[in-house]
Amino acid sequence: MRILLWYTLGLASLQATAQTHLLHFTRTSGWDHQTRGVSYAMFQSIADELQLKVDDDDTGDPFSDPVTLAQYAVIVFSNTSGNAILSEEQRANFEGWVANGGHVMGIHAASDTYRHSTANGNNTGTWDFYPELIGASVQENPNHVNGTPQYTMQHIGTHASTANLPDPWVKNEEYYYWEGGYYGPDNVEVLRVEETVGPNGLVNSYDAPRPMSWYRTEPHGSRIFYTALGHDLSNYTSDMLFRTHIKDALAWLLAGTTHVTTINGDPGVWVYPNPAAEVLNIVAAPSIAGKAIMFLDTMGRPVVMGAVAGQHTTIPLTGLAAGNYLVRVDGRSIPLTIAR
């Protein structure tokens, strides 16, 4: 019997030698949030933890060549804006990339990019494919609450992107409005902000509780995640809950599952995806860091041994055959299925 010894320092050697590539895209032709540098730094840090390679672009050039686009598993539209950031040819190349299974993440003003033809205000209708993919176009006049007030968000359903967030989550943010814009009918909401107060000092119809993060899976395999959070630079430099939300959403985009399981009902330990294919993610409370991880086969024999690396541990499964296993984390146990 062969036992796979898995440790934090040996993680990269057990994963595929070819790194997964991510494109961090920040071009604007509208309002510029000036977050591209801090956003890129955050994604570089996350990419190091998830064993990814991230490229940064604010020109749109990678969209000019389908071969170049094909190297990316995920494209992140981080505070992009306006309706003149990609040429007609580049837009067509992006549509082809999505149709071939490319995954997309949108952050904050990504919903103020190529506004939908049914949305109110200016610059609408240039490329409805994009807002229908992202899932929204922010309302205009007003676009959002005044400033970045503190409100409470609730989890809706269960999703990997919220598995390590408090419920409720109290956050200062420039909360967007959707009522007069566009909101996709197929979005699966995961975070909802409570009723807000509008810039006019009143509670307006568009201030009603509304989605702030959602996901969708396309029939051809593409996975989409969008969050309206991420206005202020501090999100990318010091807000660890925002970073966790983005990191776990990115892991979901790559893993392709919404299923998160707590180990023995323990709210401090989450495992996803389950069933799993190439990797298993374990999100754990700080008290679990350094604790033992063991995979047992159907005969009760250990086949993987290691330790929780930190808040988010990614375990490669490439050395394990498809089938049923038992995962034990610090004495907690959960059945796991590996399906390929």
CSV table of C-alpha atoms in Angstrom, one decimal:
chain,number,residue,atom,x,y,z
A,1,MET,CA,0.0,0.0,0.0
A,2,ARG,CA,1.3,3.4,-1.0
A,3,ILE,CA,0.7,6.4,1.4
A,4,LEU,CA,0.9,9.9,-0.1
A,5,LEU,CA,2.6,12.2,2.4
A,6,TRP,CA,1.3,15.7,1.9
A,7,TYR,CA,2.7,18.7,3.6
A,8,THR,CA,2.5,22.5,2.9
A,9,LEU,CA,6.1,22.5,1.6
A,10,GLY,CA,5.4,19.6,-0.7
A,11,LEU,CA,2.1,20.9,-2.2
A,12,ALA,CA,3.5,22.2,-5.5
A,13,SER,CA,5.3,19.0,-6.3
A,14,LEU,CA,2.1,17.0,-6.1
A,15,GLN,CA,0.1,19.3,-8.3
A,16,ALA,CA,0.2,19.5,-12.1
A,17,THR,CA,3.5,21.0,-13.3
A,18,ALA,CA,1.7,23.4,-15.7
A,19,GLN,CA,0.3,26.3,-13.6
A,20,THR,CA,-3.2,27.5,-14.2
A,21,HIS,CA,-3.2,31.0,-15.6
A,22,LEU,CA,-5.5,33.9,-14.6
A,23,LEU,CA,-5.8,37.3,-16.4
A,24,HIS,CA,-6.3,40.3,-14.1
A,25,PHE,CA,-8.0,42.9,-16.4
A,26,THR,CA,-8.5,46.5,-15.3
A,27,ARG,CA,-9.0,48.7,-18.3
A,28,THR,CA,-11.5,51.6,-17.9
A,29,SER,CA,-13.2,54.1,-20.3
A,30,GLY,CA,-15.5,55.4,-17.6
A,31,TRP,CA,-15.0,56.0,-13.8
A,32,ASP,CA,-11.6,54.8,-12.7
A,33,HIS,CA,-11.5,53.5,-9.1
A,34,GLN,CA,-7.7,53.6,-9.2
A,35,THR,CA,-7.6,50.1,-7.6
A,36,ARG,CA,-5.7,48.3,-10.3
A,37,GLY,CA,-2.3,48.2,-8.5
A,38,VAL,CA,-3.7,47.0,-5.1
A,39,SER,CA,-6.1,44.6,-6.8
A,40,TYR,CA,-3.2,43.0,-8.7
A,41,ALA,CA,-1.1,42.7,-5.6
A,42,MET,CA,-4.0,41.0,-3.8
A,43,PHE,CA,-4.5,38.5,-6.7
A,44,GLN,CA,-0.8,37.8,-6.9
A,45,SER,CA,-0.9,36.9,-3.2
A,46,ILE,CA,-3.9,34.7,-3.7
A,47,ALA,CA,-2.4,33.1,-6.8
A,48,ASP,CA,0.7,32.1,-4.8
A,49,GLU,CA,-1.5,30.3,-2.3
A,50,LEU,CA,-3.6,28.6,-4.9
A,51,GLN,CA,-0.6,27.7,-7.1
A,52,LEU,CA,-1.8,29.9,-10.0
A,53,LYS,CA,0.0,32.3,-12.3
A,54,VAL,CA,-1.6,35.7,-12.7
A,55,ASP,CA,-1.0,38.2,-15.6
A,56,ASP,CA,-2.0,41.9,-15.3
A,57,ASP,CA,-3.4,43.9,-18.2
A,58,ASP,CA,-5.0,47.3,-18.6
A,59,THR,CA,-4.8,47.5,-22.4
A,60,GLY,CA,-7.1,44.8,-23.7
A,61,ASP,CA,-4.2,43.3,-25.9
A,62,PRO,CA,-4.6,39.7,-24.6
A,63,PHE,CA,-8.1,39.7,-26.1
A,64,SER,CA,-6.8,40.4,-29.6
A,65,ASP,CA,-5.5,36.8,-30.0
A,66,PRO,CA,-7.6,33.7,-29.4
A,67,VAL,CA,-4.5,31.7,-28.8
A,68,THR,CA,-3.4,34.1,-26.1
A,69,LEU,CA,-6.8,34.0,-24.5
A,70,ALA,CA,-6.9,30.2,-24.5
A,71,GLN,CA,-4.0,30.0,-22.0
A,72,TYR,CA,-6.3,31.6,-19.3
A,73,ALA,CA,-8.7,29.5,-17.1
A,74,VAL,CA,-10.1,32.7,-15.5
A,75,ILE,CA,-10.4,36.3,-16.5
A,76,VAL,CA,-11.1,38.8,-13.7
A,77,PHE,CA,-12.7,42.1,-14.6
A,78,SER,CA,-11.5,44.1,-11.6
A,79,ASN,CA,-13.2,47.6,-11.5
A,80,THR,CA,-13.3,47.9,-15.2
A,81,SER,CA,-15.8,50.5,-16.5
A,82,GLY,CA,-17.2,52.1,-19.6
A,83,ASN,CA,-18.2,50.8,-23.0
A,84,ALA,CA,-15.0,51.3,-25.0
A,85,ILE,CA,-12.4,48.9,-23.4
A,86,LEU,CA,-12.5,46.2,-26.1
A,87,SER,CA,-12.7,46.3,-29.9
A,88,GLU,CA,-15.4,44.4,-31.8
A,89,GLU,CA,-12.8,41.7,-32.7
A,90,GLN,CA,-11.7,41.5,-29.1
A,91,ARG,CA,-15.2,41.1,-27.9
A,92,ALA,CA,-15.8,38.3,-30.4
A,93,ASN,CA,-12.7,36.5,-29.2
A,94,PHE,CA,-13.8,36.8,-25.6
A,95,GLU,CA,-17.3,35.4,-26.5
A,96,GLY,CA,-15.5,32.4,-28.1
A,97,TRP,CA,-13.3,31.9,-25.1
A,98,VAL,CA,-16.3,31.8,-22.8
A,99,ALA,CA,-18.1,29.4,-25.1
A,100,ASN,CA,-15.1,27.1,-24.8
A,101,GLY,CA,-15.4,27.0,-21.0
A,102,GLY,CA,-13.5,30.1,-19.8
A,103,HIS,CA,-14.5,31.3,-16.3
A,104,VAL,CA,-15.2,34.9,-15.4
A,105,MET,CA,-15.1,37.0,-12.2
A,106,GLY,CA,-16.4,40.5,-12.0
A,107,ILE,CA,-15.6,42.9,-9.1
A,108,HIS,CA,-17.6,46.1,-8.3
A,109,ALA,CA,-17.6,48.4,-11.4
A,110,ALA,CA,-17.5,45.4,-13.6
A,111,SER,CA,-21.2,45.9,-13.6
A,112,ASP,CA,-20.6,49.5,-14.8
A,113,THR,CA,-19.0,48.1,-17.9
A,114,TYR,CA,-20.9,47.7,-21.2
A,115,ARG,CA,-24.2,48.6,-19.7
A,116,HIS,CA,-27.2,46.6,-20.8
A,117,SER,CA,-29.6,48.0,-23.4
A,118,THR,CA,-32.5,47.8,-21.0
A,119,ALA,CA,-30.7,49.7,-18.3
A,120,ASN,CA,-31.4,53.4,-17.6
A,121,GLY,CA,-28.9,56.2,-18.3
A,122,ASN,CA,-26.1,56.6,-20.8
A,123,ASN,CA,-23.9,54.3,-22.8
A,124,THR,CA,-26.2,51.3,-23.0
A,125,GLY,CA,-26.7,48.5,-25.5
A,126,THR,CA,-23.2,48.3,-27.1
A,127,TRP,CA,-22.6,44.7,-26.0
A,128,ASP,CA,-25.4,43.0,-24.1
A,129,PHE,CA,-23.5,39.7,-24.1
A,130,TYR,CA,-21.2,41.1,-21.4
A,131,PRO,CA,-23.8,42.4,-18.8
A,132,GLU,CA,-25.8,39.2,-19.3
A,133,LEU,CA,-22.7,37.2,-18.6
A,134,ILE,CA,-21.7,39.2,-15.5
A,135,GLY,CA,-25.3,39.3,-14.4
A,136,ALA,CA,-26.0,43.0,-13.9
A,137,SER,CA,-25.7,46.6,-15.0
A,138,VAL,CA,-25.7,49.1,-12.1
A,139,GLN,CA,-28.6,51.6,-12.0
A,140,GLU,CA,-27.7,55.2,-12.9
A,141,ASN,CA,-28.6,58.4,-11.0
A,142,PRO,CA,-28.1,57.3,-8.3
A,143,ASN,CA,-25.7,54.4,-8.9
A,144,HIS,CA,-25.2,53.7,-5.2
A,145,VAL,CA,-25.6,54.8,-1.6
A,146,ASN,CA,-23.8,57.9,-0.5
A,147,GLY,CA,-20.2,57.2,0.5
A,148,THR,CA,-19.3,53.9,2.0
A,149,PRO,CA,-21.7,53.4,5.0
A,150,GLN,CA,-21.8,50.3,7.2
A,151,TYR,CA,-24.6,47.8,6.5
A,152,THR,CA,-25.2,44.2,7.3
A,153,MET,CA,-25.1,41.4,4.6
A,154,GLN,CA,-26.7,38.0,5.1
A,155,HIS,CA,-25.7,34.7,3.5
A,156,ILE,CA,-28.2,33.4,1.0
A,157,GLY,CA,-27.9,29.6,0.6
A,158,THR,CA,-24.6,27.8,0.8
A,159,HIS,CA,-21.6,28.6,-1.4
A,160,ALA,CA,-17.8,28.2,-1.3
A,161,SER,CA,-17.4,31.9,-1.6
A,162,THR,CA,-19.2,32.6,1.7
A,163,ALA,CA,-18.0,29.5,3.6
A,164,ASN,CA,-15.4,31.4,5.6
A,165,LEU,CA,-17.4,34.7,6.1
A,166,PRO,CA,-19.3,35.7,9.2
A,167,ASP,CA,-23.1,35.6,8.9
A,168,PRO,CA,-24.1,38.3,9.1
A,169,TRP,CA,-21.2,40.2,7.6
A,170,VAL,CA,-21.1,43.9,8.7
A,171,LYS,CA,-19.1,46.0,6.1
A,172,ASN,CA,-18.5,49.5,4.9
A,173,GLU,CA,-19.2,49.6,1.2
A,174,GLU,CA,-20.5,51.7,-1.7
A,175,TYR,CA,-23.6,49.5,-2.1
A,176,TYR,CA,-24.9,49.5,-5.6
A,177,TYR,CA,-28.5,49.8,-6.9
A,178,TRP,CA,-30.0,47.4,-9.5
A,179,GLU,CA,-33.7,48.5,-9.8
A,180,GLY,CA,-33.3,50.9,-12.8
A,181,GLY,CA,-30.3,49.0,-14.3
A,182,TYR,CA,-30.3,45.3,-15.3
A,183,TYR,CA,-30.2,42.2,-13.1
A,184,GLY,CA,-30.0,38.8,-14.7
A,185,PRO,CA,-32.8,36.4,-14.0
A,186,ASP,CA,-30.5,33.4,-13.6
A,187,ASN,CA,-28.1,34.8,-11.0
A,188,VAL,CA,-27.8,32.6,-7.9
A,189,GLU,CA,-27.5,35.1,-5.0
A,190,VAL,CA,-25.1,34.3,-2.1
A,191,LEU,CA,-24.9,37.7,-0.3
A,192,ARG,CA,-27.7,40.2,0.3
A,193,VAL,CA,-27.4,43.6,1.9
A,194,GLU,CA,-30.1,44.8,4.2
A,195,GLU,CA,-32.3,47.8,3.4
A,196,THR,CA,-30.2,51.0,2.9
A,197,VAL,CA,-30.8,54.7,2.9
A,198,GLY,CA,-30.5,56.6,-0.4
A,199,PRO,CA,-28.3,59.6,-1.1
A,200,ASN,CA,-31.5,61.7,-0.7
A,201,GLY,CA,-31.7,60.6,2.9
A,202,LEU,CA,-34.8,58.5,2.2
A,203,VAL,CA,-35.4,54.8,1.9
A,204,ASN,CA,-36.3,54.5,-1.8
A,205,SER,CA,-37.6,51.5,-3.7
A,206,TYR,CA,-34.2,50.7,-4.9
A,207,ASP,CA,-32.9,50.7,-1.3
A,208,ALA,CA,-34.7,47.4,-0.6
A,209,PRO,CA,-32.6,44.4,0.4
A,210,ARG,CA,-30.7,43.3,-2.7
A,211,PRO,CA,-28.0,40.9,-3.9
A,212,MET,CA,-24.3,41.9,-3.6
A,213,SER,CA,-22.6,38.7,-4.7
A,214,TRP,CA,-23.9,35.9,-7.0
A,215,TYR,CA,-22.8,33.1,-9.2
A,216,ARG,CA,-24.0,31.2,-12.3
A,217,THR,CA,-22.9,28.1,-14.2
A,218,GLU,CA,-23.4,28.2,-18.0
A,219,PRO,CA,-24.6,25.1,-20.0
A,220,HIS,CA,-21.3,25.0,-21.8
A,221,GLY,CA,-19.3,24.8,-18.6
A,222,SER,CA,-18.3,28.4,-17.9
A,223,ARG,CA,-18.7,29.5,-14.4
A,224,ILE,CA,-19.3,33.2,-13.4
A,225,PHE,CA,-18.9,34.9,-10.1
A,226,TYR,CA,-19.6,38.6,-9.5
A,227,THR,CA,-19.5,40.8,-6.3
A,228,ALA,CA,-20.6,44.4,-6.1
A,229,LEU,CA,-18.1,44.8,-3.2
A,230,GLY,CA,-14.6,46.3,-3.8
A,231,HIS,CA,-15.0,50.1,-4.1
A,232,ASP,CA,-12.4,51.3,-1.7
A,233,LEU,CA,-8.7,50.6,-1.9
A,234,SER,CA,-8.8,49.2,1.6
A,235,ASN,CA,-10.7,46.1,0.3
A,236,TYR,CA,-7.6,45.0,-1.4
A,237,THR,CA,-5.0,46.0,1.2
A,238,SER,CA,-6.4,45.3,4.6
A,239,ASP,CA,-9.9,43.8,4.4
A,240,MET,CA,-9.2,40.1,5.0
A,241,LEU,CA,-12.8,39.1,4.8
A,242,PHE,CA,-13.1,40.6,1.3
A,243,ARG,CA,-9.9,38.9,0.4
A,244,THR,CA,-11.3,35.6,1.7
A,245,HIS,CA,-14.5,36.1,-0.3
A,246,ILE,CA,-12.5,36.6,-3.5
A,247,LYS,CA,-10.1,33.8,-2.8
A,248,ASP,CA,-12.8,31.2,-2.1
A,249,ALA,CA,-14.8,32.5,-5.1
A,250,LEU,CA,-11.7,32.0,-7.3
A,251,ALA,CA,-11.2,28.5,-5.9
A,252,TRP,CA,-14.9,27.7,-6.7
A,253,LEU,CA,-14.4,29.0,-10.3
A,254,LEU,CA,-11.6,26.6,-10.7
A,255,ALA,CA,-13.1,23.7,-8.9
A,256,GLY,CA,-16.6,24.2,-10.4
A,257,THR,CA,-18.8,23.3,-7.4
A,258,THR,CA,-21.1,25.1,-5.0
A,259,HIS,CA,-21.2,22.2,-2.5
A,260,VAL,CA,-19.6,23.0,0.8
A,261,THR,CA,-19.7,20.5,3.7
A,262,THR,CA,-19.0,21.1,7.4
A,263,ILE,CA,-17.1,18.3,9.1
A,264,ASN,CA,-19.3,16.7,11.7
A,265,GLY,CA,-21.4,19.9,11.6
A,266,ASP,CA,-18.5,21.9,13.0
A,267,PRO,CA,-18.9,25.5,11.8
A,268,GLY,CA,-15.2,26.0,12.1
A,269,VAL,CA,-14.2,23.5,9.3
A,270,TRP,CA,-15.6,23.5,5.8
A,271,VAL,CA,-14.6,21.1,2.9
A,272,TYR,CA,-15.3,21.7,-0.8
A,273,PRO,CA,-15.9,20.5,-3.4
A,274,ASN,CA,-17.5,17.2,-2.5
A,275,PRO,CA,-17.5,15.3,-4.8
A,276,ALA,CA,-14.1,16.5,-5.8
A,277,ALA,CA,-11.9,15.9,-8.8
A,278,GLU,CA,-8.4,17.4,-8.8
A,279,VAL,CA,-8.2,19.3,-5.5
A,280,LEU,CA,-9.9,19.5,-2.1
A,281,ASN,CA,-10.2,22.8,-0.3
A,282,ILE,CA,-10.3,22.9,3.5
A,283,VAL,CA,-11.3,26.2,5.1
A,284,ALA,CA,-10.6,26.1,8.8
A,285,ALA,CA,-10.8,28.3,11.9
A,286,PRO,CA,-7.4,29.5,13.2
A,287,SER,CA,-7.6,27.0,16.0
A,288,ILE,CA,-7.4,24.2,13.4
A,289,ALA,CA,-4.1,25.4,11.9
A,290,GLY,CA,-1.4,22.8,12.1
A,291,LYS,CA,-3.8,19.9,13.0
A,292,ALA,CA,-3.6,16.6,11.2
A,293,ILE,CA,-5.4,15.7,7.9
A,294,MET,CA,-5.8,12.1,7.0
A,295,PHE,CA,-7.6,10.4,4.1
A,296,LEU,CA,-8.7,6.8,4.7
A,297,ASP,CA,-9.8,4.4,1.9
A,298,THR,CA,-12.8,2.1,2.2
A,299,MET,CA,-10.7,-0.4,4.1
A,300,GLY,CA,-9.8,2.2,6.7
A,301,ARG,CA,-6.2,2.5,5.6
A,302,PRO,CA,-4.5,5.9,5.5
A,303,VAL,CA,-3.7,7.0,1.9
A,304,VAL,CA,-2.9,10.7,2.4
A,305,MET,CA,-1.4,12.3,5.5
A,306,GLY,CA,-0.5,15.9,6.2
A,307,ALA,CA,-1.6,19.0,8.2
A,308,VAL,CA,-3.8,22.0,7.9
A,309,ALA,CA,-1.6,24.8,6.4
A,310,GLY,CA,-3.7,27.7,7.6
A,311,GLN,CA,-7.1,29.3,7.0
A,312,HIS,CA,-7.4,27.8,3.5
A,313,THR,CA,-5.6,24.6,2.6
A,314,THR,CA,-5.7,23.1,-0.9
A,315,ILE,CA,-4.9,19.4,-1.2
A,316,PRO,CA,-4.0,17.9,-4.6
A,317,LEU,CA,-5.9,14.7,-5.4
A,318,THR,CA,-4.1,13.7,-8.5
A,319,GLY,CA,-2.4,10.8,-6.8
A,320,LEU,CA,-5.7,9.2,-5.7
A,321,ALA,CA,-8.0,7.0,-7.7
A,322,ALA,CA,-11.7,7.9,-8.1
A,323,GLY,CA,-13.8,6.4,-5.3
A,324,ASN,CA,-15.0,6.9,-1.7
A,325,TYR,CA,-12.8,8.1,1.1
A,326,LEU,CA,-13.1,9.4,4.7
A,327,VAL,CA,-11.4,12.7,5.5
A,328,ARG,CA,-10.3,13.2,9.1
A,329,VAL,CA,-9.3,16.7,10.3
A,330,ASP,CA,-8.2,16.9,13.9
A,331,GLY,CA,-10.5,14.0,14.8
A,332,ARG,CA,-13.4,15.3,12.8
A,333,SER,CA,-14.6,13.0,9.9
A,334,ILE,CA,-16.5,13.4,6.6
A,335,PRO,CA,-17.1,11.1,3.7
A,336,LEU,CA,-15.5,12.3,0.5
A,337,THR,CA,-16.1,11.2,-3.1
A,338,ILE,CA,-13.5,11.6,-5.8
A,339,ALA,CA,-15.2,11.6,-9.2
A,340,ARG,CA,-13.5,12.2,-12.5
